[in-house]
Amino acid sequence: MSDRDPFKPARSFDIDGRALHVFDGLLPNAAAYADGLSRAAFTRTEVARPDTAGYRHWVTQTRLEALREQPIHALTMRAVEAIAPAGYRYEPYRAYTNVANYGDMLFTHVDCLPEREDLTALWYICDLWDVEWGGETVFFDAADEIAAAVRPQPGRLVIFDGRIKHVGRPPNRICYFPRYTFAIKFQRARP
């Protein structure tokens, strides 16, 4: 058993002055979530950017009332509180799960407008993931160079500034499993 505080990021990145934090070991039952998602109803309605509207990807929405009753919500809130600047408080405004399979097309995007200070919490929901399967989330700097890449791991959580351009990559051909990511979008709450 590790003595590491699970609510202390395993690694952190600074991308053009914007933070990205990776947490490992917070969600011990990721396999149960993945099993539930394997039976969920996904719709091909999500769009990364207006200019990619012809390339929709698969998503299932989670009502905020339902989210607040799930243990994953409390874990996410504790992690957000652990990395939030002093005096900042965040509230969720949207929650959903994306699914990508080999051959799906996903596009770079940001999660909020430049003047906002929103956070995105992104959980990798799987019971196992091999490094050869791909599926990384790639984060870009202002010059569109790769600044960080985070690969799926069971129950891994990434919390990042929503203004960071990023893209989820679909699994490689040798992966026969879907890539599930559960996203919770947070806005700064008024004090």
PDB file of C-alpha atoms in Angstrom:
ATOM      1  CA  MET A   1       0.000   0.000   0.000  1.00  0.00           C
ATOM      2  CA  SER A   2       1.309   3.428  -0.922  1.00  0.00           C
ATOM      3  CA  ASP A   3       1.557   6.263   1.578  1.00  0.00           C
ATOM      4  CA  ARG A   4       0.996   8.752  -1.249  1.00  0.00           C
ATOM      5  CA  ASP A   5      -1.965  11.097  -0.781  1.00  0.00           C
ATOM      6  CA  PRO A   6      -4.364  10.084  -3.591  1.00  0.00           C
ATOM      7  CA  PHE A   7      -5.644  13.662  -3.785  1.00  0.00           C
ATOM      8  CA  LYS A   8      -2.172  14.946  -4.598  1.00  0.00           C
ATOM      9  CA  PRO A   9      -1.593  14.833  -8.369  1.00  0.00           C
ATOM     10  CA  ALA A  10       0.705  12.069  -9.584  1.00  0.00           C
ATOM     11  CA  ARG A  11       2.012  14.564 -12.139  1.00  0.00           C
ATOM     12  CA  SER A  12       1.247  18.106 -13.230  1.00  0.00           C
ATOM     13  CA  PHE A  13       1.968  20.170 -16.324  1.00  0.00           C
ATOM     14  CA  ASP A  14       1.992  23.883 -17.065  1.00  0.00           C
ATOM     15  CA  ILE A  15       0.858  24.646 -20.604  1.00  0.00           C
ATOM     16  CA  ASP A  16       1.193  28.333 -21.427  1.00  0.00           C
ATOM     17  CA  GLY A  17       0.447  29.217 -17.805  1.00  0.00           C
ATOM     18  CA  ARG A  18      -2.545  26.881 -17.627  1.00  0.00           C
ATOM     19  CA  ALA A  19      -2.571  23.869 -15.344  1.00  0.00           C
ATOM     20  CA  LEU A  20      -3.129  20.181 -16.044  1.00  0.00           C
ATOM     21  CA  HIS A  21      -3.101  17.610 -13.218  1.00  0.00           C
ATOM     22  CA  VAL A  22      -3.142  13.796 -13.386  1.00  0.00           C
ATOM     23  CA  PHE A  23      -4.491  11.718 -10.488  1.00  0.00           C
ATOM     24  CA  ASP A  24      -4.113   7.951 -10.223  1.00  0.00           C
ATOM     25  CA  GLY A  25      -5.760   5.493  -7.857  1.00  0.00           C
ATOM     26  CA  LEU A  26      -8.878   7.489  -6.964  1.00  0.00           C
ATOM     27  CA  LEU A  27     -11.458   5.187  -8.556  1.00  0.00           C
ATOM     28  CA  PRO A  28     -10.905   1.562  -7.518  1.00  0.00           C
ATOM     29  CA  ASN A  29     -14.110   0.324  -9.197  1.00  0.00           C
ATOM     30  CA  ALA A  30     -13.469   1.689 -12.706  1.00  0.00           C
ATOM     31  CA  ALA A  31     -14.305  -1.746 -14.140  1.00  0.00           C
ATOM     32  CA  ALA A  32     -17.838  -1.536 -12.711  1.00  0.00           C
ATOM     33  CA  TYR A  33     -18.332   1.853 -14.369  1.00  0.00           C
ATOM     34  CA  ALA A  34     -17.009   0.459 -17.672  1.00  0.00           C
ATOM     35  CA  ASP A  35     -19.395  -2.483 -17.420  1.00  0.00           C
ATOM     36  CA  GLY A  36     -22.319  -0.110 -16.906  1.00  0.00           C
ATOM     37  CA  LEU A  37     -21.257   2.026 -19.857  1.00  0.00           C
ATOM     38  CA  SER A  38     -21.143  -1.040 -22.099  1.00  0.00           C
ATOM     39  CA  ARG A  39     -24.951  -1.119 -21.794  1.00  0.00           C
ATOM     40  CA  ALA A  40     -25.552   2.657 -22.010  1.00  0.00           C
ATOM     41  CA  ALA A  41     -27.419   4.335 -24.838  1.00  0.00           C
ATOM     42  CA  PHE A  42     -24.994   6.542 -26.774  1.00  0.00           C
ATOM     43  CA  THR A  43     -26.062   8.995 -29.471  1.00  0.00           C
ATOM     44  CA  ARG A  44     -23.880  10.413 -32.223  1.00  0.00           C
ATOM     45  CA  THR A  45     -24.581  14.049 -31.359  1.00  0.00           C
ATOM     46  CA  GLU A  46     -21.392  15.565 -29.903  1.00  0.00           C
ATOM     47  CA  VAL A  47     -19.426  18.073 -32.001  1.00  0.00           C
ATOM     48  CA  ALA A  48     -15.892  19.251 -31.189  1.00  0.00           C
ATOM     49  CA  ARG A  49     -16.086  22.592 -33.047  1.00  0.00           C
ATOM     50  CA  PRO A  50     -18.562  24.296 -35.405  1.00  0.00           C
ATOM     51  CA  ASP A  51     -16.360  23.574 -38.449  1.00  0.00           C
ATOM     52  CA  THR A  52     -16.398  19.827 -37.673  1.00  0.00           C
ATOM     53  CA  ALA A  53     -20.185  19.529 -37.306  1.00  0.00           C
ATOM     54  CA  GLY A  54     -20.267  16.926 -40.078  1.00  0.00           C
ATOM     55  CA  TYR A  55     -18.193  14.577 -37.919  1.00  0.00           C
ATOM     56  CA  ARG A  56     -20.248  13.912 -34.828  1.00  0.00           C
ATOM     57  CA  HIS A  57     -19.048  11.524 -32.149  1.00  0.00           C
ATOM     58  CA  TRP A  58     -20.736   9.290 -29.596  1.00  0.00           C
ATOM     59  CA  VAL A  59     -21.883  10.610 -26.221  1.00  0.00           C
ATOM     60  CA  THR A  60     -24.322   9.914 -23.408  1.00  0.00           C
ATOM     61  CA  GLN A  61     -25.349  12.716 -21.063  1.00  0.00           C
ATOM     62  CA  THR A  62     -25.542  12.492 -17.263  1.00  0.00           C
ATOM     63  CA  ARG A  63     -28.039  14.688 -15.456  1.00  0.00           C
ATOM     64  CA  LEU A  64     -26.373  16.822 -12.788  1.00  0.00           C
ATOM     65  CA  GLU A  65     -28.887  15.609 -10.194  1.00  0.00           C
ATOM     66  CA  ALA A  66     -27.852  12.015 -10.928  1.00  0.00           C
ATOM     67  CA  LEU A  67     -24.162  12.952 -10.954  1.00  0.00           C
ATOM     68  CA  ARG A  68     -24.365  14.415  -7.452  1.00  0.00           C
ATOM     69  CA  GLU A  69     -25.621  11.055  -6.127  1.00  0.00           C
ATOM     70  CA  GLN A  70     -22.668   9.110  -7.558  1.00  0.00           C
ATOM     71  CA  PRO A  71     -19.475   8.421  -5.562  1.00  0.00           C
ATOM     72  CA  ILE A  72     -17.447   9.624  -8.571  1.00  0.00           C
ATOM     73  CA  HIS A  73     -18.833  13.131  -7.986  1.00  0.00           C
ATOM     74  CA  ALA A  74     -17.467  13.341  -4.434  1.00  0.00           C
ATOM     75  CA  LEU A  75     -14.073  12.021  -5.592  1.00  0.00           C
ATOM     76  CA  THR A  76     -13.959  14.571  -8.396  1.00  0.00           C
ATOM     77  CA  MET A  77     -14.922  17.428  -6.082  1.00  0.00           C
ATOM     78  CA  ARG A  78     -12.142  16.492  -3.632  1.00  0.00           C
ATOM     79  CA  ALA A  79      -9.593  16.437  -6.453  1.00  0.00           C
ATOM     80  CA  VAL A  80     -10.831  19.786  -7.819  1.00  0.00           C
ATOM     81  CA  GLU A  81     -10.617  21.320  -4.345  1.00  0.00           C
ATOM     82  CA  ALA A  82      -7.067  19.956  -3.980  1.00  0.00           C
ATOM     83  CA  ILE A  83      -5.816  21.826  -7.060  1.00  0.00           C
ATOM     84  CA  ALA A  84      -8.056  24.912  -7.097  1.00  0.00           C
ATOM     85  CA  PRO A  85      -6.329  28.215  -6.333  1.00  0.00           C
ATOM     86  CA  ALA A  86      -7.023  29.589  -2.857  1.00  0.00           C
ATOM     87  CA  GLY A  87     -10.409  31.269  -2.718  1.00  0.00           C
ATOM     88  CA  TYR A  88     -11.691  29.588  -5.878  1.00  0.00           C
ATOM     89  CA  ARG A  89     -14.723  27.322  -5.843  1.00  0.00           C
ATOM     90  CA  TYR A  90     -16.079  25.328  -8.775  1.00  0.00           C
ATOM     91  CA  GLU A  91     -19.506  23.883  -9.568  1.00  0.00           C
ATOM     92  CA  PRO A  92     -20.313  21.310 -12.257  1.00  0.00           C
ATOM     93  CA  TYR A  93     -22.476  22.496 -15.141  1.00  0.00           C
ATOM     94  CA  ARG A  94     -22.308  19.495 -17.491  1.00  0.00           C
ATOM     95  CA  ALA A  95     -21.431  15.792 -17.292  1.00  0.00           C
ATOM     96  CA  TYR A  96     -21.262  13.224 -20.076  1.00  0.00           C
ATOM     97  CA  THR A  97     -19.401  10.177 -21.337  1.00  0.00           C
ATOM     98  CA  ASN A  98     -17.687   9.988 -24.714  1.00  0.00           C
ATOM     99  CA  VAL A  99     -16.968   6.686 -26.387  1.00  0.00           C
ATOM    100  CA  ALA A 100     -14.478   6.200 -29.209  1.00  0.00           C
ATOM    101  CA  ASN A 101     -13.567   3.082 -31.126  1.00  0.00           C
ATOM    102  CA  TYR A 102     -10.930   2.347 -33.729  1.00  0.00           C
ATOM    103  CA  GLY A 103     -11.643   4.407 -36.848  1.00  0.00           C
ATOM    104  CA  ASP A 104     -13.612   7.156 -35.109  1.00  0.00           C
ATOM    105  CA  MET A 105     -12.537  10.716 -35.879  1.00  0.00           C
ATOM    106  CA  LEU A 106     -12.054  13.142 -32.988  1.00  0.00           C
ATOM    107  CA  PHE A 107     -10.936  16.768 -33.364  1.00  0.00           C
ATOM    108  CA  THR A 108      -8.922  19.301 -31.380  1.00  0.00           C
ATOM    109  CA  HIS A 109     -10.996  21.710 -29.336  1.00  0.00           C
ATOM    110  CA  VAL A 110     -11.146  23.799 -26.187  1.00  0.00           C
ATOM    111  CA  ASP A 111     -13.825  23.371 -23.538  1.00  0.00           C
ATOM    112  CA  CYS A 112     -14.516  27.024 -22.750  1.00  0.00           C
ATOM    113  CA  LEU A 113     -14.136  30.553 -24.051  1.00  0.00           C
ATOM    114  CA  PRO A 114     -10.768  32.295 -23.577  1.00  0.00           C
ATOM    115  CA  GLU A 115     -12.087  34.689 -20.919  1.00  0.00           C
ATOM    116  CA  ARG A 116     -13.489  31.915 -18.740  1.00  0.00           C
ATOM    117  CA  GLU A 117     -11.630  29.951 -16.106  1.00  0.00           C
ATOM    118  CA  ASP A 118     -13.528  26.678 -16.390  1.00  0.00           C
ATOM    119  CA  LEU A 119     -12.055  23.316 -15.466  1.00  0.00           C
ATOM    120  CA  THR A 120     -12.601  19.952 -17.090  1.00  0.00           C
ATOM    121  CA  ALA A 121     -12.352  16.731 -15.097  1.00  0.00           C
ATOM    122  CA  LEU A 122     -11.791  13.758 -17.394  1.00  0.00           C
ATOM    123  CA  TRP A 123     -11.984  10.197 -16.060  1.00  0.00           C
ATOM    124  CA  TYR A 124     -10.696   7.219 -18.046  1.00  0.00           C
ATOM    125  CA  ILE A 125     -13.253   4.477 -17.526  1.00  0.00           C
ATOM    126  CA  CYS A 126     -11.795   1.045 -18.277  1.00  0.00           C
ATOM    127  CA  ASP A 127     -10.801  -2.092 -16.424  1.00  0.00           C
ATOM    128  CA  LEU A 128      -7.491  -2.390 -18.288  1.00  0.00           C
ATOM    129  CA  TRP A 129      -5.597  -0.483 -20.970  1.00  0.00           C
ATOM    130  CA  ASP A 130      -2.439  -1.462 -22.802  1.00  0.00           C
ATOM    131  CA  VAL A 131       0.058   1.208 -23.830  1.00  0.00           C
ATOM    132  CA  GLU A 132      -0.076  -0.157 -27.413  1.00  0.00           C
ATOM    133  CA  TRP A 133      -3.797   0.567 -27.672  1.00  0.00           C
ATOM    134  CA  GLY A 134      -3.391   4.342 -28.058  1.00  0.00           C
ATOM    135  CA  GLY A 135      -6.381   6.394 -26.950  1.00  0.00           C
ATOM    136  CA  GLU A 136      -4.291   9.169 -25.403  1.00  0.00           C
ATOM    137  CA  THR A 137      -5.603  12.635 -24.718  1.00  0.00           C
ATOM    138  CA  VAL A 138      -3.162  15.040 -26.338  1.00  0.00           C
ATOM    139  CA  PHE A 139      -2.787  18.613 -25.067  1.00  0.00           C
ATOM    140  CA  PHE A 140      -1.356  21.416 -27.220  1.00  0.00           C
ATOM    141  CA  ASP A 141       0.391  24.692 -26.488  1.00  0.00           C
ATOM    142  CA  ALA A 142      -0.335  28.027 -28.201  1.00  0.00           C
ATOM    143  CA  ALA A 143       1.921  27.025 -31.132  1.00  0.00           C
ATOM    144  CA  ASP A 144      -0.103  23.809 -31.653  1.00  0.00           C
ATOM    145  CA  GLU A 145       2.827  21.691 -30.498  1.00  0.00           C
ATOM    146  CA  ILE A 146       2.194  18.722 -28.215  1.00  0.00           C
ATOM    147  CA  ALA A 147       2.758  19.916 -24.655  1.00  0.00           C
ATOM    148  CA  ALA A 148       1.480  16.814 -22.856  1.00  0.00           C
ATOM    149  CA  ALA A 149      -0.171  13.495 -23.558  1.00  0.00           C
ATOM    150  CA  VAL A 150      -2.047  11.428 -21.010  1.00  0.00           C
ATOM    151  CA  ARG A 151      -2.813   7.805 -21.709  1.00  0.00           C
ATOM    152  CA  PRO A 152      -5.823   5.917 -20.441  1.00  0.00           C
ATOM    153  CA  GLN A 153      -5.391   3.966 -17.220  1.00  0.00           C
ATOM    154  CA  PRO A 154      -8.183   2.395 -15.161  1.00  0.00           C
ATOM    155  CA  GLY A 155      -9.713   5.136 -13.032  1.00  0.00           C
ATOM    156  CA  ARG A 156      -7.201   7.822 -14.016  1.00  0.00           C
ATOM    157  CA  LEU A 157      -8.440  11.398 -13.593  1.00  0.00           C
ATOM    158  CA  VAL A 158      -7.115  14.426 -15.458  1.00  0.00           C
ATOM    159  CA  ILE A 159      -8.196  17.908 -14.374  1.00  0.00           C
ATOM    160  CA  PHE A 160      -7.226  20.756 -16.660  1.00  0.00           C
ATOM    161  CA  ASP A 161      -7.928  24.357 -17.560  1.00  0.00           C
ATOM    162  CA  GLY A 162     -10.702  24.222 -20.154  1.00  0.00           C
ATOM    163  CA  ARG A 163      -8.875  26.760 -22.327  1.00  0.00           C
ATOM    164  CA  ILE A 164      -6.131  24.233 -23.177  1.00  0.00           C
ATOM    165  CA  LYS A 165      -6.559  22.883 -26.710  1.00  0.00           C
ATOM    166  CA  HIS A 166      -6.781  19.091 -26.619  1.00  0.00           C
ATOM    167  CA  VAL A 167      -8.052  16.028 -28.429  1.00  0.00           C
ATOM    168  CA  GLY A 168      -8.915  12.499 -27.446  1.00  0.00           C
ATOM    169  CA  ARG A 169      -7.346  10.003 -29.806  1.00  0.00           C
ATOM    170  CA  PRO A 170      -9.309   6.869 -30.701  1.00  0.00           C
ATOM    171  CA  PRO A 171      -7.915   3.434 -29.904  1.00  0.00           C
ATOM    172  CA  ASN A 172      -5.491   1.785 -32.319  1.00  0.00           C
ATOM    173  CA  ARG A 173      -6.502  -1.078 -34.584  1.00  0.00           C
ATOM    174  CA  ILE A 174      -5.257  -3.759 -32.175  1.00  0.00           C
ATOM    175  CA  CYS A 175      -7.588  -2.527 -29.423  1.00  0.00           C
ATOM    176  CA  TYR A 176     -10.936  -4.306 -29.348  1.00  0.00           C
ATOM    177  CA  PHE A 177     -12.295  -2.231 -26.481  1.00  0.00           C
ATOM    178  CA  PRO A 178     -13.990   1.156 -26.568  1.00  0.00           C
ATOM    179  CA  ARG A 179     -12.277   4.195 -25.056  1.00  0.00           C
ATOM    180  CA  TYR A 180     -14.673   5.673 -22.490  1.00  0.00           C
ATOM    181  CA  THR A 181     -14.005   9.070 -20.953  1.00  0.00           C
ATOM    182  CA  PHE A 182     -16.360  10.589 -18.425  1.00  0.00           C
ATOM    183  CA  ALA A 183     -16.141  14.383 -18.481  1.00  0.00           C
ATOM    184  CA  ILE A 184     -17.401  16.804 -15.874  1.00  0.00           C
ATOM    185  CA  LYS A 185     -17.240  20.486 -16.826  1.00  0.00           C
ATOM    186  CA  PHE A 186     -16.839  22.979 -13.983  1.00  0.00           C
ATOM    187  CA  GLN A 187     -17.374  26.713 -13.881  1.00  0.00           C
ATOM    188  CA  ARG A 188     -16.001  29.022 -11.264  1.00  0.00           C
ATOM    189  CA  ALA A 189     -18.686  29.708  -8.678  1.00  0.00           C
ATOM    190  CA  ARG A 190     -19.259  33.140  -7.271  1.00  0.00           C
ATOM    191  CA  PRO A 191     -17.962  33.534  -3.695  1.00  0.00           C
TER     192      PRO A 191
END
